Amino acid sequence: MLVNASEMLTKAKAGHYAVGHFNTNNLEWTKAILQTAEEMKSPVIIGVSEGAAKYMTGFKVVADMVKAMDKALGITVPVALHLDHGSYEGAKACIDAGFTSIMFDGSHYGIEENVEKTKELVALAHEKGLSIEAEVGSIGGEEDGVIGAGEVADPEECKMIADLGVDFLAAGIGNIHGKYPANWKGLDFVALDKIQAKTGTLPLVLHGGTGIPADMIAKAIDLGVSKINVNTECQLSFAEATRKYIEAGKDLEGKGFDPRKLLAPGVDAIKATVREKIELFGSAGKA
Ligand code: 13P
């Protein structure tokens, strides 16, 4: 059974580890994430961007697939199905579609409008038992059409949003979606420290988990990060393994063109990446 992400993240914050949020794109991705979390006895969050949901033909299809697969695989670890960088309309649609958690990304609005819309969605989400993430500052780069300049969050604004009763908060601290450029300055731990001082026990979210070095991940967790989002790294692992399979001509051998064979190395590569991140984030055995 799917759960909201509130309890798993409260426990993670108290236990000084982080729960991985892994974005899904399709059936293979979902299966790889669920099976790996179960193998590692780790709670997990399956994230879905609005773009990926559209690709999969809608929020309801995604919710039904994840729920049915969780049941069919006999998954026992806590799994939350979470909308990633949701718009106001998308967040409302996911509440109705059967998601267990939503993110409302109001970071591109002025703070007053972000507060107003977040407040409304907190009430709607909580009424139906969903958890809700909000965003202050922004995540640099681009993910599925959501573009951010990477502004570092203002701790006072973080407190304003935290006080609305959100369950966890994404604060921009120099993190970027996609690959980090060679001249990246790293995470802004001074800002993170100030944000945690203002938001107390509220679990904080680190987006742009792809390519952040292990020492920075450890320090971020130390300073209150309890949820880490990973998307691009699974896509890169999948693409690399699939490329190797085809370049080796394996699709031309026997029935190597069968999608179940052709996609298998990519799926194994996603699993390996998810496994590596769960170990790094410290959530193995915490289910
Ligand atoms: P990456 O694609 O950089 O891993 O970021 C994922 C993310 O933050 C999803 O919201």
Short mmCIF file of C-alpha atoms and ligand atoms in Angstrom, two decimals:
data_model
loop_
_atom_site.label_atom_id
_atom_site.label_comp_id
_atom_site.label_asym_id
_atom_site.label_seq_id
_atom_site.Cartn_x
_atom_site.Cartn_y
_atom_site.Cartn_z
CA MET A 1 0.00 0.00 0.00
CA LEU A 2 1.29 3.44 -0.85
CA VAL A 3 1.74 5.96 1.98
CA ASN A 4 2.31 9.67 2.15
CA ALA A 5 5.90 10.79 2.71
CA SER A 6 5.40 12.59 5.99
CA GLU A 7 6.30 9.83 8.47
CA MET A 8 9.25 8.44 6.47
CA LEU A 9 10.79 11.92 6.25
CA THR A 10 10.18 12.84 9.87
CA LYS A 11 11.97 9.60 10.81
CA ALA A 12 14.78 10.35 8.36
CA LYS A 13 15.33 13.83 9.80
CA ALA A 14 15.41 12.45 13.36
CA GLY A 15 17.66 9.56 12.31
CA HIS A 16 20.11 11.69 10.26
CA TYR A 17 19.68 10.00 6.91
CA ALA A 18 17.78 10.88 3.72
CA VAL A 19 15.13 9.08 1.71
CA GLY A 20 15.74 8.89 -2.05
CA HIS A 21 13.20 10.41 -4.43
CA PHE A 22 13.71 8.72 -7.80
CA ASN A 23 11.85 10.02 -10.84
CA THR A 24 10.04 7.47 -12.94
CA ASN A 25 9.48 7.57 -16.69
CA ASN A 26 7.70 4.33 -17.45
CA LEU A 27 6.94 0.79 -16.29
CA GLU A 28 10.59 -0.35 -16.36
CA TRP A 29 11.73 2.58 -14.22
CA THR A 30 8.95 2.05 -11.69
CA LYS A 31 9.71 -1.67 -11.37
CA ALA A 32 13.44 -1.03 -10.97
CA ILE A 33 12.87 1.55 -8.20
CA LEU A 34 10.33 -0.58 -6.30
CA GLN A 35 12.38 -3.78 -6.47
CA THR A 36 15.59 -2.09 -5.37
CA ALA A 37 13.94 -0.33 -2.42
CA GLU A 38 12.43 -3.66 -1.34
CA GLU A 39 15.77 -5.49 -1.67
CA MET A 40 17.43 -2.84 0.47
CA LYS A 41 14.56 -2.55 2.95
CA SER A 42 14.49 1.18 2.35
CA PRO A 43 11.58 3.60 2.26
CA VAL A 44 11.37 5.26 -1.15
CA ILE A 45 9.64 8.09 -2.98
CA ILE A 46 8.68 7.66 -6.62
CA GLY A 47 8.67 11.11 -8.20
CA VAL A 48 6.77 12.00 -11.37
CA SER A 49 7.19 15.26 -13.25
CA GLU A 50 4.23 16.65 -15.14
CA GLY A 51 6.12 15.99 -18.39
CA ALA A 52 6.70 12.32 -17.52
CA ALA A 53 3.05 11.93 -16.46
CA LYS A 54 1.94 13.38 -19.79
CA TYR A 55 4.24 10.93 -21.59
CA MET A 56 2.62 8.08 -19.64
CA THR A 57 -0.80 9.43 -20.75
CA GLY A 58 -1.90 11.01 -17.48
CA PHE A 59 -1.70 11.21 -13.67
CA LYS A 60 -4.39 8.57 -13.19
CA VAL A 61 -2.51 6.06 -15.36
CA VAL A 62 0.64 6.66 -13.31
CA ALA A 63 -1.17 6.35 -9.97
CA ASP A 64 -2.98 3.18 -11.01
CA MET A 65 0.22 1.62 -12.38
CA VAL A 66 2.31 2.39 -9.31
CA LYS A 67 -0.38 1.15 -6.92
CA ALA A 68 -1.02 -2.04 -8.88
CA MET A 69 2.69 -2.78 -9.25
CA ASP A 70 3.40 -2.14 -5.58
CA LYS A 71 0.73 -4.72 -4.77
CA ALA A 72 1.66 -7.22 -7.49
CA LEU A 73 5.32 -7.23 -6.41
CA GLY A 74 4.35 -7.64 -2.74
CA ILE A 75 6.34 -4.56 -1.75
CA THR A 76 6.52 -4.21 2.03
CA VAL A 77 8.62 -1.03 2.37
CA PRO A 78 6.91 2.40 2.59
CA VAL A 79 6.46 3.86 -0.92
CA ALA A 80 5.15 7.37 -1.62
CA LEU A 81 3.99 8.48 -5.06
CA HIS A 82 4.91 12.14 -5.34
CA LEU A 83 4.30 14.83 -7.96
CA ASP A 84 7.59 16.57 -8.78
CA HIS A 85 7.59 20.36 -9.43
CA GLY A 86 3.83 20.49 -9.71
CA SER A 87 1.93 23.45 -11.05
CA TYR A 88 -1.12 24.66 -9.10
CA GLU A 89 -3.47 22.80 -11.51
CA GLY A 90 -1.22 19.72 -11.66
CA ALA A 91 -1.11 19.49 -7.86
CA LYS A 92 -4.89 19.56 -7.66
CA ALA A 93 -5.19 16.95 -10.41
CA CYS A 94 -2.79 14.60 -8.58
CA ILE A 95 -4.78 14.88 -5.36
CA ASP A 96 -7.78 13.60 -7.34
CA ALA A 97 -5.80 11.00 -9.30
CA GLY A 98 -4.71 9.09 -6.19
CA PHE A 99 -1.13 10.30 -5.59
CA THR A 100 -0.04 10.11 -1.96
CA SER A 101 2.16 13.20 -2.01
CA ILE A 102 2.51 16.39 -4.07
CA MET A 103 5.02 19.12 -4.62
CA PHE A 104 3.71 22.56 -5.44
CA ASP A 105 6.50 24.55 -7.03
CA GLY A 106 5.45 28.16 -6.60
CA SER A 107 9.05 29.40 -6.70
CA HIS A 108 8.52 31.34 -9.93
CA TYR A 109 5.78 33.44 -8.29
CA GLY A 110 6.45 36.32 -5.96
CA ILE A 111 6.57 35.21 -2.31
CA GLU A 112 3.02 36.51 -1.57
CA GLU A 113 1.51 34.45 -4.39
CA ASN A 114 3.67 31.44 -3.51
CA VAL A 115 2.38 31.70 0.10
CA GLU A 116 -1.22 32.11 -0.98
CA LYS A 117 -1.27 29.16 -3.40
CA THR A 118 0.82 26.90 -1.14
CA LYS A 119 -1.55 27.61 1.76
CA GLU A 120 -4.55 26.59 -0.30
CA LEU A 121 -2.89 23.38 -1.51
CA VAL A 122 -1.70 22.45 2.00
CA ALA A 123 -5.36 22.44 3.12
CA LEU A 124 -6.50 20.41 0.09
CA ALA A 125 -3.66 17.88 0.37
CA HIS A 126 -4.03 17.39 4.12
CA GLU A 127 -7.78 16.99 3.85
CA LYS A 128 -7.14 13.93 1.66
CA GLY A 129 -4.17 12.64 3.70
CA LEU A 130 -1.43 13.58 1.21
CA SER A 131 1.89 15.12 2.17
CA ILE A 132 3.01 18.32 0.46
CA GLU A 133 6.37 19.83 -0.49
CA ALA A 134 6.82 23.49 -1.41
CA GLU A 135 9.73 25.42 -2.89
CA VAL A 136 11.56 28.63 -2.06
CA GLY A 137 14.43 30.05 -4.10
CA SER A 138 14.88 27.90 -7.19
CA ILE A 139 16.74 24.91 -8.60
CA GLY A 140 19.03 25.92 -11.45
CA GLY A 141 18.86 24.34 -14.89
CA GLU A 142 15.88 22.64 -16.49
CA GLU A 143 13.78 19.59 -15.78
CA ASP A 144 10.94 18.64 -18.12
CA GLY A 145 10.30 22.26 -19.04
CA VAL A 146 10.61 23.61 -15.47
CA ILE A 147 13.42 26.16 -15.65
CA GLY A 148 15.08 27.84 -12.68
CA ALA A 149 17.76 30.50 -12.35
CA GLY A 150 19.13 28.86 -9.20
CA GLU A 151 18.41 31.67 -6.72
CA VAL A 152 19.50 30.78 -3.21
CA ALA A 153 16.48 30.69 -0.89
CA ASP A 154 15.91 33.44 1.63
CA PRO A 155 15.67 31.89 5.14
CA GLU A 156 12.87 34.29 6.17
CA GLU A 157 10.80 33.25 3.15
CA CYS A 158 11.51 29.60 3.99
CA LYS A 159 10.06 30.21 7.44
CA MET A 160 6.96 31.86 5.94
CA ILE A 161 6.31 28.79 3.78
CA ALA A 162 7.24 26.33 6.56
CA ASP A 163 4.72 28.02 8.86
CA LEU A 164 1.92 27.15 6.42
CA GLY A 165 2.19 23.52 7.52
CA VAL A 166 4.01 22.03 4.54
CA ASP A 167 5.47 18.59 5.29
CA PHE A 168 8.87 19.22 3.69
CA LEU A 169 10.56 22.09 1.94
CA ALA A 170 12.79 22.39 -1.14
CA ALA A 171 15.10 25.36 -0.75
CA GLY A 172 17.46 26.44 -3.50
CA ILE A 173 21.04 26.25 -2.20
CA GLY A 174 23.00 26.38 -5.45
CA ASN A 175 21.75 22.97 -6.62
CA ILE A 176 21.02 22.35 -10.29
CA HIS A 177 18.92 19.86 -12.26
CA GLY A 178 20.94 17.74 -14.68
CA LYS A 179 24.73 17.46 -14.82
CA TYR A 180 26.75 19.97 -12.78
CA PRO A 181 29.00 22.22 -14.87
CA ALA A 182 32.77 21.99 -14.32
CA ASN A 183 32.77 25.49 -12.75
CA TRP A 184 29.96 24.71 -10.25
CA LYS A 185 30.63 26.40 -6.91
CA GLY A 186 29.08 23.60 -4.85
CA LEU A 187 26.18 23.68 -2.39
CA ASP A 188 25.73 26.79 -0.26
CA PHE A 189 26.01 25.30 3.24
CA VAL A 190 25.95 28.71 4.92
CA ALA A 191 22.48 29.27 3.45
CA LEU A 192 21.38 25.73 4.33
CA ASP A 193 22.48 26.22 7.93
CA LYS A 194 20.47 29.47 8.18
CA ILE A 195 17.43 27.83 6.57
CA GLN A 196 17.53 24.94 9.03
CA ALA A 197 17.86 27.39 11.94
CA LYS A 198 14.62 29.04 10.78
CA THR A 199 12.67 25.89 9.91
CA GLY A 200 13.67 23.64 12.84
CA THR A 201 12.58 20.02 12.55
CA LEU A 202 10.98 20.42 9.11
CA PRO A 203 12.58 17.93 6.67
CA LEU A 204 14.44 19.76 3.90
CA VAL A 205 14.67 18.55 0.30
CA LEU A 206 17.74 18.56 -1.92
CA HIS A 207 16.86 18.58 -5.62
CA GLY A 208 19.43 17.97 -8.35
CA GLY A 209 20.89 14.89 -6.64
CA THR A 210 22.71 13.76 -9.80
CA GLY A 211 26.46 14.17 -9.47
CA ILE A 212 26.63 15.73 -5.99
CA PRO A 213 29.79 14.35 -4.36
CA ALA A 214 29.44 12.05 -1.33
CA ASP A 215 31.00 14.52 1.12
CA MET A 216 28.48 17.24 0.16
CA ILE A 217 25.61 14.76 0.47
CA ALA A 218 26.79 13.85 3.99
CA LYS A 219 27.08 17.50 5.00
CA ALA A 220 23.66 18.34 3.56
CA ILE A 221 22.09 15.49 5.56
CA ASP A 222 23.92 16.75 8.63
CA LEU A 223 22.31 20.17 8.08
CA GLY A 224 18.76 18.87 7.85
CA VAL A 225 18.27 17.44 4.35
CA SER A 226 16.00 14.36 4.57
CA LYS A 227 14.89 13.85 0.95
CA ILE A 228 17.21 13.80 -2.04
CA ASN A 229 15.89 13.87 -5.62
CA VAL A 230 17.62 11.91 -8.37
CA ASN A 231 16.50 11.83 -11.98
CA THR A 232 19.22 12.43 -14.59
CA GLU A 233 21.64 9.87 -13.15
CA CYS A 234 19.19 6.99 -13.71
CA GLN A 235 18.58 8.22 -17.25
CA LEU A 236 22.32 8.34 -17.96
CA SER A 237 22.85 4.83 -16.52
CA PHE A 238 19.96 3.45 -18.57
CA ALA A 239 21.17 5.10 -21.79
CA GLU A 240 24.77 3.94 -21.34
CA ALA A 241 23.81 0.30 -20.74
CA THR A 242 21.36 0.31 -23.66
CA ARG A 243 23.97 1.84 -25.95
CA LYS A 244 26.47 -0.89 -25.00
CA TYR A 245 23.92 -3.62 -25.73
CA ILE A 246 23.16 -2.25 -29.18
CA GLU A 247 26.73 -1.33 -30.04
CA ALA A 248 27.74 -4.90 -29.20
CA GLY A 249 25.13 -6.04 -31.75
CA LYS A 250 23.21 -8.02 -29.10
CA ASP A 251 19.86 -6.93 -30.56
CA LEU A 252 20.83 -8.75 -33.76
CA GLU A 253 21.62 -12.04 -32.03
CA GLY A 254 18.73 -14.51 -31.78
CA LYS A 255 15.76 -12.78 -30.17
CA GLY A 256 17.88 -9.98 -28.75
CA PHE A 257 15.47 -7.47 -30.25
CA ASP A 258 12.72 -8.58 -27.83
CA PRO A 259 12.06 -5.46 -25.72
CA ARG A 260 12.29 -7.51 -22.54
CA LYS A 261 15.86 -8.43 -23.53
CA LEU A 262 16.79 -5.11 -25.11
CA LEU A 263 15.70 -3.08 -22.07
CA ALA A 264 17.09 -5.50 -19.46
CA PRO A 265 20.65 -4.07 -19.24
CA GLY A 266 19.23 -0.56 -18.87
CA VAL A 267 16.89 -1.68 -16.10
CA ASP A 268 19.79 -3.38 -14.29
CA ALA A 269 21.75 -0.13 -14.61
CA ILE A 270 18.88 1.90 -13.07
CA LYS A 271 18.78 -0.60 -10.21
CA ALA A 272 22.52 -0.23 -9.64
CA THR A 273 22.22 3.57 -9.52
CA VAL A 274 19.25 3.45 -7.13
CA ARG A 275 21.14 0.97 -4.92
CA GLU A 276 24.22 3.19 -4.84
CA LYS A 277 22.14 6.25 -3.88
CA ILE A 278 20.17 4.43 -1.17
CA GLU A 279 23.49 3.37 0.37
CA LEU A 280 24.89 6.89 0.10
CA PHE A 281 21.78 8.47 1.63
CA GLY A 282 21.81 5.98 4.54
CA SER A 283 18.21 4.76 4.22
CA ALA A 284 18.99 1.04 3.70
CA GLY A 285 17.38 -1.06 6.42
CA LYS A 286 15.24 1.87 7.65
CA ALA A 287 11.90 0.59 6.32
P1 13P B 1 18.63 15.53 -11.24
O1 13P B 1 18.01 15.25 -12.56
O2 13P B 1 19.73 16.53 -11.34
O3 13P B 1 19.03 14.29 -10.54
O4 13P B 1 17.52 16.25 -10.36
C1 13P B 1 16.36 15.56 -10.01
C2 13P B 1 15.38 16.43 -9.30
O5 13P B 1 15.74 17.33 -8.58
C3 13P B 1 13.96 16.14 -9.48
O6 13P B 1 13.15 17.14 -8.98
#
